[in-house]
PDB file of C-alpha atoms and ligand atoms in Angstrom:
ATOM      1  CA  UNK A 337     -11.702 -10.721  20.906  1.00 36.00           C
ATOM      2  CA  UNK A 338     -15.190 -10.104  19.541  1.00 42.00           C
ATOM      3  CA  UNK A 339     -15.639  -8.138  16.357  1.00 49.00           C
ATOM      4  CA  UNK A 340     -16.494  -4.554  17.217  1.00 47.00           C
ATOM      5  CA  UNK A 341     -19.989  -3.383  16.443  1.00 44.00           C
ATOM      6  CA  UNK A 342     -20.328  -0.799  13.684  1.00 38.00           C
ATOM      7  CA  UNK A 343     -21.402   1.848  16.191  1.00 40.00           C
ATOM      8  CA  UNK A 344     -18.145   1.431  18.158  1.00 45.00           C
ATOM      9  CA  UNK A 345     -15.974   2.253  15.196  1.00 45.00           C
ATOM     10  CA  UNK A 346     -14.373   5.582  14.538  1.00 47.00           C
ATOM     11  CA  UNK A 347     -15.908   7.953  12.040  1.00 45.00           C
ATOM     12  CA  UNK A 348     -18.711  10.405  12.477  1.00 46.00           C
ATOM     13  CA  UNK A 349     -19.476  10.461   8.801  1.00 49.00           C
ATOM     14  CA  UNK A 350     -17.977  13.877   8.159  1.00 60.00           C
ATOM     15  CA  UNK A 351     -14.392  13.526   9.419  1.00 85.00           C
ATOM     16  CA  UNK A 352     -11.822  11.344   7.768  1.00 92.00           C
ATOM     17  CA  UNK A 353     -11.026   8.031   9.444  1.00 92.00           C
ATOM     18  CA  UNK A 354      -7.995   7.782  11.723  1.00 94.00           C
ATOM     19  CA  UNK A 355      -4.977   5.666  10.743  1.00 97.00           C
ATOM     20  CA  UNK A 356      -2.348   3.413  12.252  1.00 98.00           C
ATOM     21  CA  UNK A 357      -0.011   0.641  11.167  1.00 98.00           C
ATOM     22  CA  UNK A 358      -0.297  -3.122  10.682  1.00 98.00           C
ATOM     23  CA  UNK A 359       3.262  -4.538  10.519  1.00 97.00           C
ATOM     24  CA  UNK A 360       4.527  -1.265   9.007  1.00 97.00           C
ATOM     25  CA  UNK A 361       1.651  -0.889   6.519  1.00 98.00           C
ATOM     26  CA  UNK A 362      -0.644   2.146   6.895  1.00 98.00           C
ATOM     27  CA  UNK A 363      -4.278   1.138   7.515  1.00 98.00           C
ATOM     28  CA  UNK A 364      -7.356   2.673   9.092  1.00 97.00           C
ATOM     29  CA  UNK A 365      -7.451   2.352  12.872  1.00 96.00           C
ATOM     30  CA  UNK A 366     -10.609   0.270  12.434  1.00 95.00           C
ATOM     31  CA  UNK A 367      -8.654  -2.278  10.388  1.00 97.00           C
ATOM     32  CA  UNK A 368      -5.740  -2.201  12.863  1.00 97.00           C
ATOM     33  CA  UNK A 369      -8.195  -2.889  15.699  1.00 96.00           C
ATOM     34  CA  UNK A 370      -9.529  -6.106  14.132  1.00 96.00           C
ATOM     35  CA  UNK A 371      -6.285  -7.235  12.494  1.00 98.00           C
ATOM     36  CA  UNK A 372      -6.197 -10.573  14.381  1.00 98.00           C
ATOM     37  CA  UNK A 373      -9.607 -11.439  12.953  1.00 97.00           C
ATOM     38  CA  UNK A 374      -8.515 -10.484   9.453  1.00 98.00           C
ATOM     39  CA  UNK A 375      -5.322 -12.538   9.710  1.00 98.00           C
ATOM     40  CA  UNK A 376      -7.334 -15.543  10.875  1.00 98.00           C
ATOM     41  CA  UNK A 377      -9.968 -15.205   8.140  1.00 98.00           C
ATOM     42  CA  UNK A 378     -11.066 -18.635   6.920  1.00 98.00           C
ATOM     43  CA  UNK A 379     -11.105 -18.817   3.138  1.00 98.00           C
ATOM     44  CA  UNK A 380     -12.991 -21.596   1.339  1.00 98.00           C
ATOM     45  CA  UNK A 381     -11.511 -23.607  -1.539  1.00 98.00           C
ATOM     46  CA  UNK A 382     -13.969 -22.181  -4.090  1.00 98.00           C
ATOM     47  CA  UNK A 383     -13.342 -18.543  -3.132  1.00 98.00           C
ATOM     48  CA  UNK A 384     -11.909 -16.353  -5.866  1.00 98.00           C
ATOM     49  CA  UNK A 385      -9.721 -13.566  -4.520  1.00 98.00           C
ATOM     50  CA  UNK A 386      -9.201 -10.374  -6.530  1.00 98.00           C
ATOM     51  CA  UNK A 387      -6.083  -8.693  -5.294  1.00 98.00           C
ATOM     52  CA  UNK A 388      -4.694  -5.329  -6.351  1.00 98.00           C
ATOM     53  CA  UNK A 389      -2.781  -2.308  -5.180  1.00 99.00           C
ATOM     54  CA  UNK A 390      -5.466   0.415  -4.742  1.00 98.00           C
ATOM     55  CA  UNK A 391      -6.558   2.026  -8.023  1.00 98.00           C
ATOM     56  CA  UNK A 392      -5.105  -0.646 -10.298  1.00 98.00           C
ATOM     57  CA  UNK A 393      -8.475  -1.628 -11.789  1.00 98.00           C
ATOM     58  CA  UNK A 394     -10.062  -3.602  -8.938  1.00 98.00           C
ATOM     59  CA  UNK A 395     -13.665  -2.570  -9.642  1.00 98.00           C
ATOM     60  CA  UNK A 396     -13.265  -3.240 -13.348  1.00 98.00           C
ATOM     61  CA  UNK A 397     -11.912  -6.727 -12.654  1.00 98.00           C
ATOM     62  CA  UNK A 398     -14.683  -7.394 -10.118  1.00 98.00           C
ATOM     63  CA  UNK A 399     -17.297  -6.485 -12.735  1.00 98.00           C
ATOM     64  CA  UNK A 400     -15.656  -8.717 -15.340  1.00 98.00           C
ATOM     65  CA  UNK A 401     -15.345 -11.687 -12.972  1.00 98.00           C
ATOM     66  CA  UNK A 402     -18.980 -11.351 -11.883  1.00 98.00           C
ATOM     67  CA  UNK A 403     -20.105 -11.144 -15.533  1.00 98.00           C
ATOM     68  CA  UNK A 404     -18.038 -14.270 -16.273  1.00 98.00           C
ATOM     69  CA  UNK A 405     -19.497 -16.157 -13.292  1.00 98.00           C
ATOM     70  CA  UNK A 406     -22.989 -15.185 -14.482  1.00 98.00           C
ATOM     71  CA  UNK A 407     -22.221 -15.923 -18.136  1.00 97.00           C
ATOM     72  CA  UNK A 408     -22.931 -12.348 -19.230  1.00 98.00           C
ATOM     73  CA  UNK A 409     -26.321 -12.088 -17.482  1.00 98.00           C
ATOM     74  CA  UNK A 410     -26.341  -8.370 -16.642  1.00 98.00           C
ATOM     75  CA  UNK A 411     -29.491  -8.524 -14.535  1.00 98.00           C
ATOM     76  CA  UNK A 412     -27.715 -10.881 -12.132  1.00 98.00           C
ATOM     77  CA  UNK A 413     -24.667  -8.632 -11.857  1.00 98.00           C
ATOM     78  CA  UNK A 414     -26.933  -5.690 -11.072  1.00 97.00           C
ATOM     79  CA  UNK A 415     -28.252  -7.422  -7.932  1.00 97.00           C
ATOM     80  CA  UNK A 416     -26.238  -5.116  -5.635  1.00 97.00           C
ATOM     81  CA  UNK A 417     -23.489  -2.474  -5.665  1.00 97.00           C
ATOM     82  CA  UNK A 418     -19.818  -3.456  -5.954  1.00 97.00           C
ATOM     83  CA  UNK A 419     -19.030  -3.083  -2.236  1.00 95.00           C
ATOM     84  CA  UNK A 420     -21.892  -5.456  -1.357  1.00 95.00           C
ATOM     85  CA  UNK A 421     -21.266  -8.074  -4.061  1.00 98.00           C
ATOM     86  CA  UNK A 422     -17.557  -8.466  -3.253  1.00 98.00           C
ATOM     87  CA  UNK A 423     -16.558  -8.413   0.429  1.00 98.00           C
ATOM     88  CA  UNK A 424     -13.361  -6.396   0.901  1.00 98.00           C
ATOM     89  CA  UNK A 425     -11.814  -8.462   3.609  1.00 97.00           C
ATOM     90  CA  UNK A 426      -9.651  -5.931   5.480  1.00 98.00           C
ATOM     91  CA  UNK A 427     -12.042  -3.014   5.156  1.00 96.00           C
ATOM     92  CA  UNK A 428     -14.308  -1.600   7.853  1.00 93.00           C
ATOM     93  CA  UNK A 429     -16.401   1.450   7.046  1.00 83.00           C
ATOM     94  CA  UNK A 430     -18.817   2.410   9.792  1.00 76.00           C
ATOM     95  CA  UNK A 431     -22.412   2.404   8.590  1.00 78.00           C
ATOM     96  CA  UNK A 432     -21.385   0.915   5.235  1.00 84.00           C
ATOM     97  CA  UNK A 433     -19.873  -2.444   5.980  1.00 85.00           C
ATOM     98  CA  UNK A 434     -17.259  -4.722   7.479  1.00 94.00           C
ATOM     99  CA  UNK A 435     -15.661  -6.988   4.880  1.00 97.00           C
ATOM    100  CA  UNK A 436     -15.152  -9.877   7.300  1.00 97.00           C
ATOM    101  CA  UNK A 437     -18.769  -9.886   8.413  1.00 96.00           C
ATOM    102  CA  UNK A 438     -19.985  -9.626   4.811  1.00 97.00           C
ATOM    103  CA  UNK A 439     -17.732 -12.493   3.699  1.00 98.00           C
ATOM    104  CA  UNK A 440     -18.760 -14.721   6.593  1.00 97.00           C
ATOM    105  CA  UNK A 441     -22.444 -14.135   5.825  1.00 97.00           C
ATOM    106  CA  UNK A 442     -22.117 -14.745   2.084  1.00 97.00           C
ATOM    107  CA  UNK A 443     -22.959 -18.105   0.516  1.00 97.00           C
ATOM    108  CA  UNK A 444     -20.360 -19.737  -1.743  1.00 97.00           C
ATOM    109  CA  UNK A 445     -19.020 -19.286  -4.328  1.00 96.00           C
ATOM    110  CA  UNK A 446     -17.650 -15.968  -3.099  1.00 98.00           C
ATOM    111  CA  UNK A 447     -15.639 -13.375  -4.981  1.00 98.00           C
ATOM    112  CA  UNK A 448     -13.538 -11.524  -2.427  1.00 98.00           C
ATOM    113  CA  UNK A 449     -11.365  -8.439  -2.651  1.00 98.00           C
ATOM    114  CA  UNK A 450      -8.161  -7.383  -0.935  1.00 98.00           C
ATOM    115  CA  UNK A 451      -5.443  -4.766  -1.343  1.00 98.00           C
ATOM    116  CA  UNK A 452      -3.111  -6.491   1.096  1.00 98.00           C
ATOM    117  CA  UNK A 453       0.547  -7.000   0.186  1.00 98.00           C
ATOM    118  CA  UNK A 454       1.443 -10.674  -0.048  1.00 98.00           C
ATOM    119  CA  UNK A 455       3.108 -10.876   3.365  1.00 97.00           C
ATOM    120  CA  UNK A 456      -0.136  -9.735   5.013  1.00 98.00           C
ATOM    121  CA  UNK A 457      -2.429 -12.117   3.113  1.00 98.00           C
ATOM    122  CA  UNK A 458      -4.409 -14.276   5.562  1.00 98.00           C
ATOM    123  CA  UNK A 459      -2.679 -17.689   5.274  1.00 98.00           C
ATOM    124  CA  UNK A 460      -5.878 -19.660   4.699  1.00 98.00           C
ATOM    125  CA  UNK A 461      -6.110 -18.372   1.089  1.00 98.00           C
ATOM    126  CA  UNK A 462      -2.912 -20.268   0.332  1.00 98.00           C
ATOM    127  CA  UNK A 463      -3.743 -23.246   2.584  1.00 98.00           C
ATOM    128  CA  UNK A 464      -7.091 -23.672   0.770  1.00 98.00           C
ATOM    129  CA  UNK A 465      -5.444 -23.225  -2.644  1.00 98.00           C
ATOM    130  CA  UNK A 466      -7.898 -20.479  -3.640  1.00 98.00           C
ATOM    131  CA  UNK A 467      -7.727 -18.960  -7.110  1.00 98.00           C
ATOM    132  CA  UNK A 468      -6.117 -15.533  -6.931  1.00 98.00           C
ATOM    133  CA  UNK A 469      -6.388 -12.857  -9.619  1.00 98.00           C
ATOM    134  CA  UNK A 470      -3.804 -10.085  -9.284  1.00 98.00           C
ATOM    135  CA  UNK A 471      -4.068  -6.917 -11.387  1.00 98.00           C
ATOM    136  CA  UNK A 472      -1.239  -4.387 -11.623  1.00 98.00           C
ATOM    137  CA  UNK A 473      -1.233  -0.925 -13.209  1.00 98.00           C
ATOM    138  CA  UNK A 474       1.695   1.253 -14.249  1.00 98.00           C
ATOM    139  CA  UNK A 475       2.744   3.298 -11.215  1.00 98.00           C
ATOM    140  CA  UNK A 476       2.478   6.733 -12.811  1.00 98.00           C
ATOM    141  CA  UNK A 477      -1.205   6.346 -13.669  1.00 98.00           C
ATOM    142  CA  UNK A 478      -1.739   4.396 -10.461  1.00 98.00           C
ATOM    143  CA  UNK A 479      -0.339   7.298  -8.431  1.00 98.00           C
ATOM    144  CA  UNK A 480      -2.490   9.907 -10.200  1.00 98.00           C
ATOM    145  CA  UNK A 481      -5.621   7.802  -9.738  1.00 98.00           C
ATOM    146  CA  UNK A 482      -4.838   7.201  -6.043  1.00 98.00           C
ATOM    147  CA  UNK A 483      -4.234  10.924  -5.460  1.00 98.00           C
ATOM    148  CA  UNK A 484      -7.650  11.856  -6.842  1.00 98.00           C
ATOM    149  CA  UNK A 485      -9.300   8.998  -4.959  1.00 98.00           C
ATOM    150  CA  UNK A 486      -7.858  10.204  -1.656  1.00 98.00           C
ATOM    151  CA  UNK A 487      -9.256  13.651  -2.392  1.00 98.00           C
ATOM    152  CA  UNK A 488     -12.798  12.311  -2.752  1.00 97.00           C
ATOM    153  CA  UNK A 489     -12.773   9.450  -0.231  1.00 96.00           C
ATOM    154  CA  UNK A 490     -12.930  10.265   3.493  1.00 94.00           C
ATOM    155  CA  UNK A 491     -12.074   6.675   4.385  1.00 94.00           C
ATOM    156  CA  UNK A 492      -8.504   7.462   3.281  1.00 97.00           C
ATOM    157  CA  UNK A 493      -6.055  10.103   4.545  1.00 97.00           C
ATOM    158  CA  UNK A 494      -6.168  13.589   2.977  1.00 97.00           C
ATOM    159  CA  UNK A 495      -3.609  13.498   0.152  1.00 98.00           C
ATOM    160  CA  UNK A 496      -2.087  16.959   0.710  1.00 97.00           C
ATOM    161  CA  UNK A 497      -0.768  18.784  -2.333  1.00 98.00           C
ATOM    162  CA  UNK A 498       0.146  16.879  -5.502  1.00 98.00           C
ATOM    163  CA  UNK A 499       3.843  17.592  -4.758  1.00 98.00           C
ATOM    164  CA  UNK A 500       3.520  16.132  -1.245  1.00 98.00           C
ATOM    165  CA  UNK A 501       1.575  13.175  -2.539  1.00 98.00           C
ATOM    166  CA  UNK A 502       4.187  12.444  -5.188  1.00 98.00           C
ATOM    167  CA  UNK A 503       6.850  12.015  -2.465  1.00 98.00           C
ATOM    168  CA  UNK A 504       4.556   9.988  -0.220  1.00 98.00           C
ATOM    169  CA  UNK A 505       3.749   7.566  -3.047  1.00 98.00           C
ATOM    170  CA  UNK A 506       7.426   7.083  -3.893  1.00 98.00           C
ATOM    171  CA  UNK A 507       8.280   6.355  -0.276  1.00 98.00           C
ATOM    172  CA  UNK A 508       5.242   4.135   0.340  1.00 98.00           C
ATOM    173  CA  UNK A 509       3.666   6.487   2.911  1.00 98.00           C
ATOM    174  CA  UNK A 510       0.151   5.679   1.713  1.00 98.00           C
ATOM    175  CA  UNK A 511      -2.436   3.087   2.728  1.00 98.00           C
ATOM    176  CA  UNK A 512      -1.357  -0.465   1.780  1.00 98.00           C
ATOM    177  CA  UNK A 513       2.263   0.677   1.592  1.00 98.00           C
ATOM    178  CA  UNK A 514       4.741   0.773  -1.238  1.00 98.00           C
ATOM    179  CA  UNK A 515       3.438   0.168  -4.789  1.00 98.00           C
ATOM    180  CA  UNK A 516       6.885  -1.262  -5.635  1.00 98.00           C
ATOM    181  CA  UNK A 517       6.884  -3.839  -2.828  1.00 98.00           C
ATOM    182  CA  UNK A 518       3.259  -4.758  -3.602  1.00 98.00           C
ATOM    183  CA  UNK A 519       3.584  -5.507  -7.319  1.00 98.00           C
ATOM    184  CA  UNK A 520       6.962  -7.195  -6.864  1.00 98.00           C
ATOM    185  CA  UNK A 521       5.880  -9.307  -3.905  1.00 98.00           C
ATOM    186  CA  UNK A 522       2.876 -10.726  -5.768  1.00 98.00           C
ATOM    187  CA  UNK A 523       4.877 -11.133  -9.006  1.00 98.00           C
ATOM    188  CA  UNK A 524       7.521 -13.189  -7.237  1.00 97.00           C
ATOM    189  CA  UNK A 525       4.839 -15.428  -5.681  1.00 96.00           C
ATOM    190  CA  UNK A 526       2.776 -15.956  -8.820  1.00 96.00           C
ATOM    191  CA  UNK A 527       4.289 -19.268  -9.921  1.00 95.00           C
ATOM    192  CA  UNK A 528       3.968 -20.887  -6.511  1.00 94.00           C
ATOM    193  CA  UNK A 529       0.189 -20.422  -6.253  1.00 95.00           C
ATOM    194  CA  UNK A 530      -2.994 -20.740  -8.331  1.00 97.00           C
ATOM    195  CA  UNK A 531      -2.633 -17.211  -9.544  1.00 98.00           C
ATOM    196  CA  UNK A 532      -3.295 -15.165 -12.665  1.00 98.00           C
ATOM    197  CA  UNK A 533      -1.293 -11.922 -12.885  1.00 98.00           C
ATOM    198  CA  UNK A 534      -2.842  -9.350 -15.220  1.00 98.00           C
ATOM    199  CA  UNK A 535      -2.154  -5.757 -16.228  1.00 98.00           C
ATOM    200  CA  UNK A 536      -4.582  -2.817 -16.463  1.00 98.00           C
ATOM    201  CA  UNK A 537      -2.893  -1.701 -19.689  1.00 98.00           C
ATOM    202  CA  UNK A 538      -3.526  -5.105 -21.329  1.00 97.00           C
ATOM    203  CA  UNK A 539      -7.181  -4.939 -20.305  1.00 98.00           C
ATOM    204  CA  UNK A 540      -7.394  -1.560 -22.017  1.00 97.00           C
ATOM    205  CA  UNK A 541      -5.571  -2.683 -25.154  1.00 96.00           C
ATOM    206  CA  UNK A 542      -7.328  -5.992 -25.679  1.00 97.00           C
ATOM    207  CA  UNK A 543     -10.211  -6.523 -23.235  1.00 98.00           C
ATOM    208  CA  UNK A 544     -11.617  -9.536 -25.115  1.00 98.00           C
ATOM    209  CA  UNK A 545      -8.340 -11.452 -24.932  1.00 98.00           C
ATOM    210  CA  UNK A 546      -7.865 -10.656 -21.222  1.00 98.00           C
ATOM    211  CA  UNK A 547     -11.492 -11.554 -20.414  1.00 98.00           C
ATOM    212  CA  UNK A 548     -10.990 -14.859 -22.216  1.00 98.00           C
ATOM    213  CA  UNK A 549      -7.885 -15.483 -20.081  1.00 98.00           C
ATOM    214  CA  UNK A 550      -9.921 -14.761 -16.969  1.00 98.00           C
ATOM    215  CA  UNK A 551     -12.681 -17.114 -18.137  1.00 98.00           C
ATOM    216  CA  UNK A 552     -10.198 -19.944 -18.669  1.00 98.00           C
ATOM    217  CA  UNK A 553      -8.611 -19.334 -15.277  1.00 98.00           C
ATOM    218  CA  UNK A 554     -11.997 -19.337 -13.537  1.00 98.00           C
ATOM    219  CA  UNK A 555     -13.057 -22.419 -15.493  1.00 97.00           C
ATOM    220  CA  UNK A 556     -15.942 -20.962 -17.530  1.00 96.00           C
ATOM    221  CA  UNK A 557     -16.292 -21.573 -21.243  1.00 93.00           C
ATOM    222  CA  UNK A 558     -17.510 -18.363 -22.870  1.00 96.00           C
ATOM    223  CA  UNK A 559     -18.755 -18.275 -26.433  1.00 96.00           C
ATOM    224  CA  UNK A 560     -18.070 -15.295 -28.644  1.00 97.00           C
ATOM    225  CA  UNK A 561     -21.433 -13.664 -28.034  1.00 97.00           C
ATOM    226  CA  UNK A 562     -21.066 -13.844 -24.258  1.00 98.00           C
ATOM    227  CA  UNK A 563     -17.521 -12.509 -24.524  1.00 98.00           C
ATOM    228  CA  UNK A 564     -18.743  -9.518 -26.527  1.00 98.00           C
ATOM    229  CA  UNK A 565     -21.514  -8.878 -23.984  1.00 98.00           C
ATOM    230  CA  UNK A 566     -18.951  -8.891 -21.179  1.00 98.00           C
ATOM    231  CA  UNK A 567     -16.602  -6.555 -23.081  1.00 98.00           C
ATOM    232  CA  UNK A 568     -19.491  -4.130 -23.572  1.00 98.00           C
ATOM    233  CA  UNK A 569     -20.852  -4.173 -20.021  1.00 98.00           C
ATOM    234  CA  UNK A 570     -17.417  -3.861 -18.452  1.00 98.00           C
ATOM    235  CA  UNK A 571     -16.356  -0.949 -20.665  1.00 98.00           C
ATOM    236  CA  UNK A 572     -15.564   2.339 -18.932  1.00 98.00           C
ATOM    237  CA  UNK A 573     -18.487   4.227 -20.455  1.00 98.00           C
ATOM    238  CA  UNK A 574     -21.062   1.577 -19.535  1.00 98.00           C
ATOM    239  CA  UNK A 575     -19.714   1.062 -16.014  1.00 98.00           C
ATOM    240  CA  UNK A 576     -19.656   4.827 -15.428  1.00 98.00           C
ATOM    241  CA  UNK A 577     -23.432   4.873 -16.006  1.00 98.00           C
ATOM    242  CA  UNK A 578     -24.087   1.723 -13.960  1.00 98.00           C
ATOM    243  CA  UNK A 579     -25.113   2.627 -10.373  1.00 98.00           C
ATOM    244  CA  UNK A 580     -24.177  -0.900  -9.271  1.00 98.00           C
ATOM    245  CA  UNK A 581     -20.602  -0.450 -10.532  1.00 98.00           C
ATOM    246  CA  UNK A 582     -19.749   3.249 -10.173  1.00 97.00           C
ATOM    247  CA  UNK A 583     -19.823   3.615  -6.353  1.00 97.00           C
ATOM    248  CA  UNK A 584     -22.602   6.232  -6.523  1.00 96.00           C
ATOM    249  CA  UNK A 585     -24.501   4.316  -3.832  1.00 94.00           C
ATOM    250  CA  UNK A 586     -21.862   5.032  -1.161  1.00 92.00           C
ATOM    251  CA  UNK A 587     -23.005   7.994   0.987  1.00 90.00           C
ATOM    252  CA  UNK A 588     -21.573  11.319  -0.109  1.00 90.00           C
ATOM    253  CA  UNK A 589     -20.062  11.777   3.397  1.00 87.00           C
ATOM    254  CA  UNK A 590     -17.521   9.114   2.394  1.00 91.00           C
ATOM    255  CA  UNK A 591     -17.210   9.353  -1.366  1.00 94.00           C
ATOM    256  CA  UNK A 592     -17.837  12.754  -2.871  1.00 96.00           C
ATOM    257  CA  UNK A 593     -17.947  12.304  -6.632  1.00 97.00           C
ATOM    258  CA  UNK A 594     -18.197  16.060  -7.176  1.00 96.00           C
ATOM    259  CA  UNK A 595     -14.634  16.364  -5.800  1.00 97.00           C
ATOM    260  CA  UNK A 596     -13.465  13.640  -8.224  1.00 97.00           C
ATOM    261  CA  UNK A 597     -15.693  10.921  -9.707  1.00 98.00           C
ATOM    262  CA  UNK A 598     -14.847   7.303  -8.897  1.00 98.00           C
ATOM    263  CA  UNK A 599     -15.039   6.507 -12.628  1.00 98.00           C
ATOM    264  CA  UNK A 600     -12.636   9.337 -13.373  1.00 98.00           C
ATOM    265  CA  UNK A 601     -10.811   8.841 -16.702  1.00 98.00           C
ATOM    266  CA  UNK A 602     -10.060   5.151 -17.105  1.00 98.00           C
ATOM    267  CA  UNK A 603      -7.105   5.917 -19.349  1.00 97.00           C
ATOM    268  CA  UNK A 604      -3.497   4.891 -19.876  1.00 97.00           C
ATOM    269  CA  UNK A 605      -1.088   7.845 -19.879  1.00 96.00           C
ATOM    270  CA  UNK A 606      -3.109  10.418 -17.877  1.00 96.00           C
ATOM    271  CA  UNK A 607       0.025  10.861 -15.720  1.00 97.00           C
ATOM    272  CA  UNK A 608       1.356  13.143 -18.456  1.00 96.00           C
ATOM    273  CA  UNK A 609      -1.270  15.697 -17.442  1.00 96.00           C
ATOM    274  CA  UNK A 610       0.037  15.685 -13.847  1.00 97.00           C
ATOM    275  CA  UNK A 611       3.786  14.999 -13.765  1.00 97.00           C
ATOM    276  CA  UNK A 612       6.156  17.919 -14.277  1.00 97.00           C
ATOM    277  CA  UNK A 613       9.299  17.232 -16.330  1.00 97.00           C
ATOM    278  CA  UNK A 614      11.352  17.297 -13.115  1.00 98.00           C
ATOM    279  CA  UNK A 615       8.958  14.882 -11.368  1.00 98.00           C
ATOM    280  CA  UNK A 616       9.110  12.544 -14.328  1.00 97.00           C
ATOM    281  CA  UNK A 617      12.912  12.484 -14.270  1.00 97.00           C
ATOM    282  CA  UNK A 618      12.998  11.916 -10.519  1.00 98.00           C
ATOM    283  CA  UNK A 619      10.365   9.189 -10.843  1.00 98.00           C
ATOM    284  CA  UNK A 620      12.226   7.348 -13.623  1.00 97.00           C
ATOM    285  CA  UNK A 621      15.498   7.366 -11.701  1.00 98.00           C
ATOM    286  CA  UNK A 622      13.829   6.079  -8.533  1.00 98.00           C
ATOM    287  CA  UNK A 623      11.842   3.469 -10.524  1.00 97.00           C
ATOM    288  CA  UNK A 624      15.021   2.093 -12.102  1.00 97.00           C
ATOM    289  CA  UNK A 625      16.524   1.545  -8.661  1.00 97.00           C
ATOM    290  CA  UNK A 626      13.413   0.045  -7.026  1.00 97.00           C
ATOM    291  CA  UNK A 627      12.551  -2.191  -9.987  1.00 97.00           C
ATOM    292  CA  UNK A 628      16.073  -3.476 -10.651  1.00 95.00           C
ATOM    293  CA  UNK A 629      16.443  -7.269 -10.857  1.00 92.00           C
ATOM    294  CA  UNK A 630      12.848  -8.084 -11.727  1.00 95.00           C
ATOM    295  CA  UNK A 631      11.322  -9.421 -14.936  1.00 95.00           C
ATOM    296  CA  UNK A 632       8.195  -7.366 -14.185  1.00 97.00           C
ATOM    297  CA  UNK A 633       7.673  -4.483 -16.620  1.00 95.00           C
ATOM    298  CA  UNK A 634       4.940  -1.968 -17.423  1.00 97.00           C
ATOM    299  CA  UNK A 635       3.502   0.051 -20.294  1.00 94.00           C
ATOM    300  CA  UNK A 636       3.272   3.741 -19.417  1.00 94.00           C
ATOM    301  CA  UNK A 637       1.407   4.908 -22.504  1.00 85.00           C
ATOM    302  CA  UNK A 638      -0.449   3.602 -25.489  1.00 68.00           C
ATOM    303  CA  UNK A 639       2.232   2.879 -28.091  1.00 56.00           C
TER     304      UNK A 639
HETATM  305  P1  A3P B1341      -8.747   6.572 -12.958  1.00 50.05           P
HETATM  306  O1  A3P B1341      -8.778   7.267 -11.654  1.00 50.05           O
HETATM  307  O2  A3P B1341      -7.399   6.676 -13.624  1.00 50.05           O
HETATM  308  O3  A3P B1341      -9.836   6.969 -13.894  1.00 50.05           O
HETATM  309  P2  A3P B1341      -9.953   0.634  -8.474  1.00 50.05           P
HETATM  310  O4  A3P B1341     -11.199  -0.022  -8.905  1.00 50.05           O
HETATM  311  O5  A3P B1341      -8.811  -0.297  -8.228  1.00 50.05           O
HETATM  312  O6  A3P B1341     -10.198   1.612  -7.364  1.00 50.05           O
HETATM  313  O7  A3P B1341      -9.436   1.493  -9.719  1.00 50.05           O
HETATM  314  C1  A3P B1341     -10.117   2.628 -10.152  1.00 50.05           C
HETATM  315  C2  A3P B1341      -9.507   3.075 -11.461  1.00 50.05           C
HETATM  316  O8  A3P B1341      -9.908   2.163 -12.501  1.00 50.05           O
HETATM  317  C3  A3P B1341      -9.987   4.459 -11.888  1.00 50.05           C
HETATM  318  O9  A3P B1341      -8.941   5.013 -12.693  1.00 50.05           O
HETATM  319  C4  A3P B1341     -11.208   4.084 -12.725  1.00 50.05           C
HETATM  320  O10 A3P B1341     -11.641   5.100 -13.606  1.00 50.05           O
HETATM  321  C5  A3P B1341     -10.635   2.892 -13.479  1.00 50.05           C
HETATM  322  N1  A3P B1341     -11.680   2.030 -14.057  1.00 50.05           N
HETATM  323  C6  A3P B1341     -12.787   1.551 -13.465  1.00 50.05           C
HETATM  324  N2  A3P B1341     -13.529   0.850 -14.336  1.00 50.05           N
HETATM  325  C7  A3P B1341     -12.866   0.891 -15.527  1.00 50.05           C
HETATM  326  C8  A3P B1341     -13.131   0.369 -16.830  1.00 50.05           C
HETATM  327  N3  A3P B1341     -14.227  -0.313 -17.081  1.00 50.05           N
HETATM  328  N4  A3P B1341     -12.224   0.621 -17.809  1.00 50.05           N
HETATM  329  C9  A3P B1341     -11.113   1.329 -17.559  1.00 50.05           C
HETATM  330  N5  A3P B1341     -10.810   1.861 -16.350  1.00 50.05           N
HETATM  331  C10 A3P B1341     -11.678   1.641 -15.346  1.00 50.05           C
END
């Protein structure tokens, strides 16, 4: 099967995309249509894969990893916008890009992005022993961030009301499936692969320490001055003003920042401004059940 041409894909630029399922996981119809190609993607041994559940801090991590690779040289990291610098392997957005095509055209070393749950990861990433960076975020903030992102992004389904969205998130009826299965699946796999598992909340609390960890994992020695430069240029306030990191270059037909900006709050604990007391109780009960028997735990607020 040949890769479809951009013009054949579904989206007229004003309507939302259409959606289907890949092995039970909600995806755009465009992704479903080229799933065989995605599954057979050929990774290279020096690829670095950044893997997250949507809205867990992907863009932030991409910026940090690029700054590390370029030893804090900001001019180099401003060569292109996020969605061009880091091919998103399962993503197809008509008139914007096809992650597979971008990855195949990119010289090594490549930094790639995916939101796929571990059971849908193209096998060649493991066969080639690629370095994988996984970032997880507490599910309450993750849910709030995802809700607002679906409001502003026509490449995702309309979120419905907050109450409807709350139920859909808990039951995994969102693109890329259940948050619980995602974070647990990757957590359980982390010791069997070349993988670094990080948390959004740790990046917020101590960015320098987490950036240092990333540098060591990638194999770059970073002196203190470079580390400080990276902390500064990957901070929320600086990234929000950086057109190469804030998604402002994506056409407004897809991402409408006046509905909700991509760089929205960048905070830990914003869920408290959204969850009702009843929702919080229901969430906690459900969380206890779904996260039983795992050593994985999260911070839900700044303590
Ligand atoms: P909010 O919607 O809570 O503000 P992703 O890149 O995975 O789509 O995640 C986007 C979320 O990460 C958004 O969260 C965004 O504001 C936040 N984010 C992006 N860059 C950040 C940074 N430098 N520091 C903290 N949060 C950041």
